[in-house]
Coordinates of C-alpha atoms in Angstrom, one line a residue:
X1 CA -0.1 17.3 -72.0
X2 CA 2.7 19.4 -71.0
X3 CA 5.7 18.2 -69.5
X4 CA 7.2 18.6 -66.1
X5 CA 10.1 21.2 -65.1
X6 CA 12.6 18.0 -65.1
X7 CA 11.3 16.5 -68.5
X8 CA 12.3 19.7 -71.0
X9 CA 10.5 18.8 -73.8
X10 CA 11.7 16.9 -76.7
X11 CA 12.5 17.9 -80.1
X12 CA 12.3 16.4 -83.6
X13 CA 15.2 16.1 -86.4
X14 CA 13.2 19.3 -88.0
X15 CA 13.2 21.5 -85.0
X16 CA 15.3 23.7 -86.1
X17 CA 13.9 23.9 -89.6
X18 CA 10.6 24.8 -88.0
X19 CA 11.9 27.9 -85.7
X20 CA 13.4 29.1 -88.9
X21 CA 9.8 29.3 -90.1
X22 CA 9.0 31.4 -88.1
X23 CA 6.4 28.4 -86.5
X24 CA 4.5 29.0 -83.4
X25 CA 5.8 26.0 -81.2
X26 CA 3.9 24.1 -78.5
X27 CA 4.8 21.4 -75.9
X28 CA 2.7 18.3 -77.0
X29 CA 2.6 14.8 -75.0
X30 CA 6.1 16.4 -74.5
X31 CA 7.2 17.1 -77.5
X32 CA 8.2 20.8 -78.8
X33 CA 5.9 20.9 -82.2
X34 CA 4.7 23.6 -84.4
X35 CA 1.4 24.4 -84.0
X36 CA 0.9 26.8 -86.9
X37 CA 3.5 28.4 -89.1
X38 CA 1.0 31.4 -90.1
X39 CA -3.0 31.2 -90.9
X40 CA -4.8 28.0 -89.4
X41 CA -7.6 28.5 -91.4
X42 CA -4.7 28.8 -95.0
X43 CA -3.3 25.8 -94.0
X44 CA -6.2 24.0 -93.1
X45 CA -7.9 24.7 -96.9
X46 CA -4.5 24.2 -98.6
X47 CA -4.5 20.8 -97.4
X48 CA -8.5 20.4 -98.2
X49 CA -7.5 22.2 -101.7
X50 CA -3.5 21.5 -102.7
X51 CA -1.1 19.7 -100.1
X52 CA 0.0 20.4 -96.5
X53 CA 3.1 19.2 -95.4
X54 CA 3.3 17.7 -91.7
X55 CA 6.2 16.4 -89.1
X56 CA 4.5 13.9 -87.3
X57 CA 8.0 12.6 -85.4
X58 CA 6.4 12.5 -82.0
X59 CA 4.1 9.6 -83.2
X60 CA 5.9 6.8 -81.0
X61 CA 6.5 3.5 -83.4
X62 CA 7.6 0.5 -81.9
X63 CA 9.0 -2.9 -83.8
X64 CA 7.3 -6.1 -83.0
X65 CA 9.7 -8.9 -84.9
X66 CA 9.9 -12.9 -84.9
X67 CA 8.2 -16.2 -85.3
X68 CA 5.5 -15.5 -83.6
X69 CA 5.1 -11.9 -84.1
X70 CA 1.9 -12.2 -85.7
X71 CA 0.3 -14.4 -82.7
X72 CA 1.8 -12.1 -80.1
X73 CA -0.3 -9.1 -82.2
X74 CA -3.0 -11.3 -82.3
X75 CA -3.5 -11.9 -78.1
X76 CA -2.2 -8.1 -77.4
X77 CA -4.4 -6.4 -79.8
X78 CA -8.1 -6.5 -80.6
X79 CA -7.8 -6.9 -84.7
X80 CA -6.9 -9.4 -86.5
X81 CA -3.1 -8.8 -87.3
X82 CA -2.0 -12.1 -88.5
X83 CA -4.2 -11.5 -91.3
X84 CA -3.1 -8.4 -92.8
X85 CA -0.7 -9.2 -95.9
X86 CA 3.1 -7.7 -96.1
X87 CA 3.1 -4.2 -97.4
X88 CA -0.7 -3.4 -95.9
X89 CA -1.6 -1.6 -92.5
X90 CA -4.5 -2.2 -90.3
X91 CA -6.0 0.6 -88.1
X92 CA -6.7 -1.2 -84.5
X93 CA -7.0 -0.7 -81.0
X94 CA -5.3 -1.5 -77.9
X95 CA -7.4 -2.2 -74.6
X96 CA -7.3 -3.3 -71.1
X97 CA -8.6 -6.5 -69.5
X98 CA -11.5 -4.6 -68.9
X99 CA -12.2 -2.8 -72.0
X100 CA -11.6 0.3 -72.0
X101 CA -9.0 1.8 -74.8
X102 CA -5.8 2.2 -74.5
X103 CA -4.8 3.4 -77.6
X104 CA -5.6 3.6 -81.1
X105 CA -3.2 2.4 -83.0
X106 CA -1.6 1.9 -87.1
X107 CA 0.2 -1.2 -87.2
X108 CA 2.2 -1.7 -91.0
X109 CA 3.4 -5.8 -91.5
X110 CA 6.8 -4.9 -92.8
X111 CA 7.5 -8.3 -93.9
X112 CA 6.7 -11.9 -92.7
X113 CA 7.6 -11.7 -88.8
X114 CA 8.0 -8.2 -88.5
X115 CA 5.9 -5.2 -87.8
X116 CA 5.6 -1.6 -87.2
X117 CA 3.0 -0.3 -84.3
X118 CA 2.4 3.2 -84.1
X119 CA 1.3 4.6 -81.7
X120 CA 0.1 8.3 -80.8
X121 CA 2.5 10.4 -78.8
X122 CA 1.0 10.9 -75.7
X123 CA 1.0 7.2 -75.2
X124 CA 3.7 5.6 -76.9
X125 CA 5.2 4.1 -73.4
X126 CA 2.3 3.1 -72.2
X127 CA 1.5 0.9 -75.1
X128 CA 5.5 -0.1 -75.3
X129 CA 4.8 -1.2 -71.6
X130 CA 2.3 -2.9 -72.3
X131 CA 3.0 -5.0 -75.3
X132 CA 6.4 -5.6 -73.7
X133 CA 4.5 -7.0 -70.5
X134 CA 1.9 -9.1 -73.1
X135 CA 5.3 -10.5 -74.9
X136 CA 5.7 -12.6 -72.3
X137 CA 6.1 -16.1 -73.5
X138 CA 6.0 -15.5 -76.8
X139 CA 9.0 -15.7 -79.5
X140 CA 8.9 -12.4 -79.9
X141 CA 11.0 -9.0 -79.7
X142 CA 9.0 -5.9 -78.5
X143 CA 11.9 -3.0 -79.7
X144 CA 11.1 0.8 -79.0
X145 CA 11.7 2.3 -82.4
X146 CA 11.2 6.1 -81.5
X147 CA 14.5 7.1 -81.8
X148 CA 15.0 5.3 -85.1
X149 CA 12.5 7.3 -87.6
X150 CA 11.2 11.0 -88.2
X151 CA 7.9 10.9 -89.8
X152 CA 7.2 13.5 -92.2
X153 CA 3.2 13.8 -93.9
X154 CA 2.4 15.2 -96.7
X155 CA -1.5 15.8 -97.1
X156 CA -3.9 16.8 -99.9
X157 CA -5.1 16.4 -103.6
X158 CA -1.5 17.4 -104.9
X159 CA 0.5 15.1 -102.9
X160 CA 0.3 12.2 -105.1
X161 CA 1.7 14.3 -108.1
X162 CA 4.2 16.3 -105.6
X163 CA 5.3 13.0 -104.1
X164 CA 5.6 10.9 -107.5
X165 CA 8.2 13.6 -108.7
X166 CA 10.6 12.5 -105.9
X167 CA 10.3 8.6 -106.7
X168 CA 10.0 5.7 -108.5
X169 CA 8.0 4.2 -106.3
X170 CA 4.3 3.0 -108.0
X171 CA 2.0 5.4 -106.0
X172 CA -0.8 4.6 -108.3
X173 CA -0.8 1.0 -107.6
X174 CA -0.1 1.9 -103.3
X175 CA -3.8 1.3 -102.0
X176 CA -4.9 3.4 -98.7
X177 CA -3.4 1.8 -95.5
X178 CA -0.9 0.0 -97.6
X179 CA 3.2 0.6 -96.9
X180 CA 6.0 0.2 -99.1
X181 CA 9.7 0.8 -98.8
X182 CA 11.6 3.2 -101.5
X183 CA 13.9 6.0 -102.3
X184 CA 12.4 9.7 -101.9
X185 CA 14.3 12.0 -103.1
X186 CA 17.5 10.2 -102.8
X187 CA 16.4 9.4 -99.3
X188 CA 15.6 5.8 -97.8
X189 CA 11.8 5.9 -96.6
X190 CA 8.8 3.5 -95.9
X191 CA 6.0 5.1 -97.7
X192 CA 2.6 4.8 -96.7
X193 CA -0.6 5.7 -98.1
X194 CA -2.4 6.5 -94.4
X195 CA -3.3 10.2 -92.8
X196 CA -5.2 12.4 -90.1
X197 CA -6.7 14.7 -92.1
X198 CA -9.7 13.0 -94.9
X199 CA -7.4 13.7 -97.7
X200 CA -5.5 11.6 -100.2
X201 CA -2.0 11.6 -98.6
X202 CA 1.4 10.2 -97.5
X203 CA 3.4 9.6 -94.2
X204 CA 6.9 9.0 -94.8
X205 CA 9.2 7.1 -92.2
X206 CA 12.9 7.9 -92.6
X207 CA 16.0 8.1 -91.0
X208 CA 15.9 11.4 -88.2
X209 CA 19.5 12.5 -90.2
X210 CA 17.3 12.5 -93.8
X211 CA 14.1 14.6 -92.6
X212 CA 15.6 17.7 -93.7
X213 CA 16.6 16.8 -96.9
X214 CA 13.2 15.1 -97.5
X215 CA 11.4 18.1 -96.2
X216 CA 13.3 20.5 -98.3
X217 CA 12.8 18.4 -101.4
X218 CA 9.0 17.6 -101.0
X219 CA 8.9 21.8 -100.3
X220 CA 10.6 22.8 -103.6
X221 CA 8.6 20.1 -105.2
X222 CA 5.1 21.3 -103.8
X223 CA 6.1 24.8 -104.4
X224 CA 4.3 25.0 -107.9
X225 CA 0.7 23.0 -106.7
X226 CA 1.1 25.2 -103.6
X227 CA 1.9 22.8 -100.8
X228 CA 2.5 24.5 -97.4
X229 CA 3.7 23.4 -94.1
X230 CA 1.1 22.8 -91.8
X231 CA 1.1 22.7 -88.1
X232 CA -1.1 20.6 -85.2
X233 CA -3.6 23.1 -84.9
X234 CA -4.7 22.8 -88.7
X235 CA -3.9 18.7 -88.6
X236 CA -7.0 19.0 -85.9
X237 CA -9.7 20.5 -87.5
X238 CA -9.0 18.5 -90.5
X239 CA -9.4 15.4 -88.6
X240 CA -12.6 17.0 -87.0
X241 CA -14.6 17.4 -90.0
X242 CA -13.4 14.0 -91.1
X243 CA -14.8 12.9 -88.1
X244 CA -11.5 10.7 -87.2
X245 CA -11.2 10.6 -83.3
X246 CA -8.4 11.6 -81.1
X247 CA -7.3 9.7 -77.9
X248 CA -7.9 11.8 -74.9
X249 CA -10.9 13.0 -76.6
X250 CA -13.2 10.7 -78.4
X251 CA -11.3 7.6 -76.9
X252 CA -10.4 7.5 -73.4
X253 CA -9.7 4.2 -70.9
X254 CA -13.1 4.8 -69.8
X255 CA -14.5 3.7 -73.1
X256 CA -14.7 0.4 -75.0
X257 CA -14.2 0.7 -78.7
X258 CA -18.0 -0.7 -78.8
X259 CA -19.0 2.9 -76.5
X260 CA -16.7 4.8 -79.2
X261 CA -18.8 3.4 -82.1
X262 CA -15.8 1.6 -83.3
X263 CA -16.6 -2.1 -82.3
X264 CA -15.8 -3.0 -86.0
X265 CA -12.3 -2.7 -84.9
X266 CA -12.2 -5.8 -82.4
X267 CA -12.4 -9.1 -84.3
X268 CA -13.6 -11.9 -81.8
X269 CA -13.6 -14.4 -84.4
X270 CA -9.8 -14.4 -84.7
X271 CA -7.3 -17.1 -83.6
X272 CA -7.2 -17.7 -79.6
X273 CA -7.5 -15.7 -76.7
X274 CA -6.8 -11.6 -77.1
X275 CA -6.5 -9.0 -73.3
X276 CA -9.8 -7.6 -73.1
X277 CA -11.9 -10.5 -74.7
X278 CA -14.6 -11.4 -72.1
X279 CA -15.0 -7.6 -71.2
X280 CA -15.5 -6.4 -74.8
X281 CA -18.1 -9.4 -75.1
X282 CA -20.1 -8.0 -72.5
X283 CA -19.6 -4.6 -74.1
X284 CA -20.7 -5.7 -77.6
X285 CA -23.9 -6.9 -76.0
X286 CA -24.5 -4.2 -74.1
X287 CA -24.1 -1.8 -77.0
X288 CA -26.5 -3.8 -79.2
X289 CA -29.3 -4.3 -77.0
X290 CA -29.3 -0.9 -75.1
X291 CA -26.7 1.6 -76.6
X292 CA -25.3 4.0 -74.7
X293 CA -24.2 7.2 -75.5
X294 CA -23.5 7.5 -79.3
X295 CA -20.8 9.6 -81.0
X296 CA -22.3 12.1 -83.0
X297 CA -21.4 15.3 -85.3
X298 CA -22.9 18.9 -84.4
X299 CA -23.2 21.6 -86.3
X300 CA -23.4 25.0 -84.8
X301 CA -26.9 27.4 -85.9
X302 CA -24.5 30.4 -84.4
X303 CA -20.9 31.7 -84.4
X304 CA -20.3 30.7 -80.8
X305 CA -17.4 27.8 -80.4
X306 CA -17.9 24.7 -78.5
X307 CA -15.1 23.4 -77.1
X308 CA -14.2 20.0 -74.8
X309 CA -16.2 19.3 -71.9
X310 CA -18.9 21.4 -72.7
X311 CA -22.3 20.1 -71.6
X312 CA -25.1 19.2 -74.7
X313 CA -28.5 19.6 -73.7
X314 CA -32.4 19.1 -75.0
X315 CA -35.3 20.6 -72.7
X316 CA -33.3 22.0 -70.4
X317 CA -31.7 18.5 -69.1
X318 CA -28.0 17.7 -69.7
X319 CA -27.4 14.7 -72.8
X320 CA -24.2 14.5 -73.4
X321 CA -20.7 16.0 -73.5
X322 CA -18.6 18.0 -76.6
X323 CA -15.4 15.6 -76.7
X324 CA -14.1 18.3 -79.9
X325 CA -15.0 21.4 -80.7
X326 CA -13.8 24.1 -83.4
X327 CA -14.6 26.3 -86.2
X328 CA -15.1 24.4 -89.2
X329 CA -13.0 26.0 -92.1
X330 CA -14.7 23.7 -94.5
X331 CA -18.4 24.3 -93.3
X332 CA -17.7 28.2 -92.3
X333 CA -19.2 27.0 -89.1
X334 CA -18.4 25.8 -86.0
X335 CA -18.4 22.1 -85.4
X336 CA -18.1 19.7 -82.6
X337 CA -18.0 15.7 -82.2
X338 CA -19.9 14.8 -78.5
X339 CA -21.5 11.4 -77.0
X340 CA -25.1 11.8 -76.5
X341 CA -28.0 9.8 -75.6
X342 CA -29.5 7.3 -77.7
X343 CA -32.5 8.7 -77.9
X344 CA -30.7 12.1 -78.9
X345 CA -28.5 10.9 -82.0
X346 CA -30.4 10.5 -84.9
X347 CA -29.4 13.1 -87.4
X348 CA -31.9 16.5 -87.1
X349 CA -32.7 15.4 -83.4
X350 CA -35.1 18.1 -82.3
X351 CA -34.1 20.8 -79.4
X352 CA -30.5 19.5 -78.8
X353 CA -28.0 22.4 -77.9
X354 CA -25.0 23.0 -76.5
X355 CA -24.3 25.2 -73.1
X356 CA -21.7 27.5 -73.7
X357 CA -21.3 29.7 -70.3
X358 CA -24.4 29.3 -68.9
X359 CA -26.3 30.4 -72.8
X360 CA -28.2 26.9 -74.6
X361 CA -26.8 27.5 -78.5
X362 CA -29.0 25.8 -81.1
X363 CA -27.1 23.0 -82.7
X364 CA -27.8 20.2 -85.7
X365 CA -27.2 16.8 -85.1
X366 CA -25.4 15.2 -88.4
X367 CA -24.0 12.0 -88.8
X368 CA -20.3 11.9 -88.9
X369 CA -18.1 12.5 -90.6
X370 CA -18.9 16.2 -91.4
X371 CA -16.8 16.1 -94.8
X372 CA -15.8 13.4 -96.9
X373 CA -13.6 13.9 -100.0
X374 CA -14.6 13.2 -103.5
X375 CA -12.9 9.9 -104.9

């Protein structure tokens, strides 16, 4: 993740506004972000309890516009983008010829032959590349839109009420993974109801030159229902216990999304040909008649952390591997998402552990996701 000597990382429109936070900054897929501005565990349970508010600019978004948008979408990706209605977003994937995942990906139909990908940081030009590359010889523009937006978050059960201060946008009527363009506070914004974290929540697209004003105004509006700003560390624990996977974790190019648990993202019954198509067929089948690993939660008997990479064994043989692993601030215990054998998966699997340092801790298997918030 860090970035070379001759790459100094990059930094957002609110870099500034962060330092004067006193925020503990960290180099991310290149990017200079905050990571915490004080407690992770305070801003971890104000999002779970009030609001959080996030800058998310590294997210890399990319325009996808014309007449055949919609088809070029279509054969790049696995969903079924032509089918999603203006003003709603589809979560999707993007995979190789063979398979495995590229990225995961949010893509918002802004209107009839235009659309917003987003994609996560640490691969925004690979996926740019690569859509450009699929574009070819369709009547289509591929345009990298990183430059032209901030993207500011804010999390929580507050953030309806904070937010609908600022506007006059109908955020009662804006259905999750929906989009729609209006004026926050005084400021030009696409508003979407989508997040990282299992909470109710916004991300707001703007104009880099607005995202202080915006962040000032959604912080003095938050101030009563006590909204905080939140860093990365906090944003990933909170998509932990929501079980929400992260690329480079959960999802790697070694990994369909059928292997992830996620094959309800490819549609094979769409429109013509997509990249991947005969490979994920093979994987589809594989996964139903003899799964492989499966992605499931754990739940820690002890205090000890389990952390990426770490082995998970039964009987003394090795079963799987911890993809993410942290203290749970919800649970008060440490958690951890890991790939383990079939015959290991089902929830309250007997003996299954993880190998911390050479010591087998006693773990619970539990389906995923470890929280889910009341409607």
């Amino acid at each position: 993740m860090s970035s070379s000597a001759s790459h100094p990382p990059r930094h957002t429109a609110l870099d500034a506004l962060h330092r004067s936070l006193g925020a503990t900054m960290t180099d991310f897929a290149g990017w200079d972000m905050p990571l915490r501005y004080g407690s992770e565990r305070d801003e971890h349970l104000a999002v779970r309890t009030r609001a959080g508010l996030f800058d998310l600019s590294h997210m890399g978004e990319i325009a996808v516009i014309g007449p055949q948008a919609a088809a070029l979408l279509n054969f790049a990706l696995v969903g079924d983008i032509a089918s999603v209605g203006v003003g709603r977003a589809r979560y999707t994937m993007i995979c190789r010829e063979d398979g495995g995942i590229l990225d995961d990906l949010i893509v918002y139909r802004l209107a009839e032959t235009e659309y917003m990908v987003v994609a996560n940081a640490s691969n925004a030009q690979v996926v740019l590349d690569a859509l450009t590359e699929r574009a070819a010889g369709f009547d289509a523009e591929v345009r990298d839109d990183r430059d032209a937006y901030a993207l500011i978050a804010v999390q929580g059960p507050a953030s309806p009420a904070i937010l609908q201060s600022l506007t006059d946008a109908d955020l009662a009527g804006l259905k999750y993974y929906a989009g729609l363009p209006g004026t926050v506070a005084g400021v030009s914004a696409l508003i979407a109801r989508t997040g990282y974290t299992g909470e109710d929540g916004f991300e707001l697209f703007v104009a880099p030159a607005d995202a202080e004003k915006l962040w000032q105004a959604l912080t003095d509006a938050g101030a009563e229902a006590g909204l905080i700003p939140c860093g990365l560390s906090c944003r990933d624990t909170l998509r932990l216990e929501a079980g929400m996977p992260l690329y480079g974790h959960e999802l790697t190019t070694s990994l369909t999304p059928f292997d992830a648990g996620l094959g309800r993202v490819v549609k094979f019954d769409k429109e013509g040909d997509f990249v991947g198509r005969e490979a994920l067929e093979r994987a589809a089948e594989r996964a139903a008649q003899n799964p492989p690993r499966v992605l499931v939660g754990l739940v820690a008997e002890g205090r000890r952390v389990p952390r990426a990479g770490y082995p998970v064994v039964a009987g003394g043989t090795v079963i799987g591997e911890v993809t993410s692993g942290a203290p749970s601030p919800t649970l008060g215990k440490p958690i951890a998402m890991a790939y383990v054998d079939a015959a290991h998966a089902a929830p309250g699997a007997e003996g299954v552990g993880v190998d911390i340092r050479g010591s087998h801790e006693p773990y619970e298997v539990v389906a995923l996701p470890f929280y889910k918030r009341q409607k």
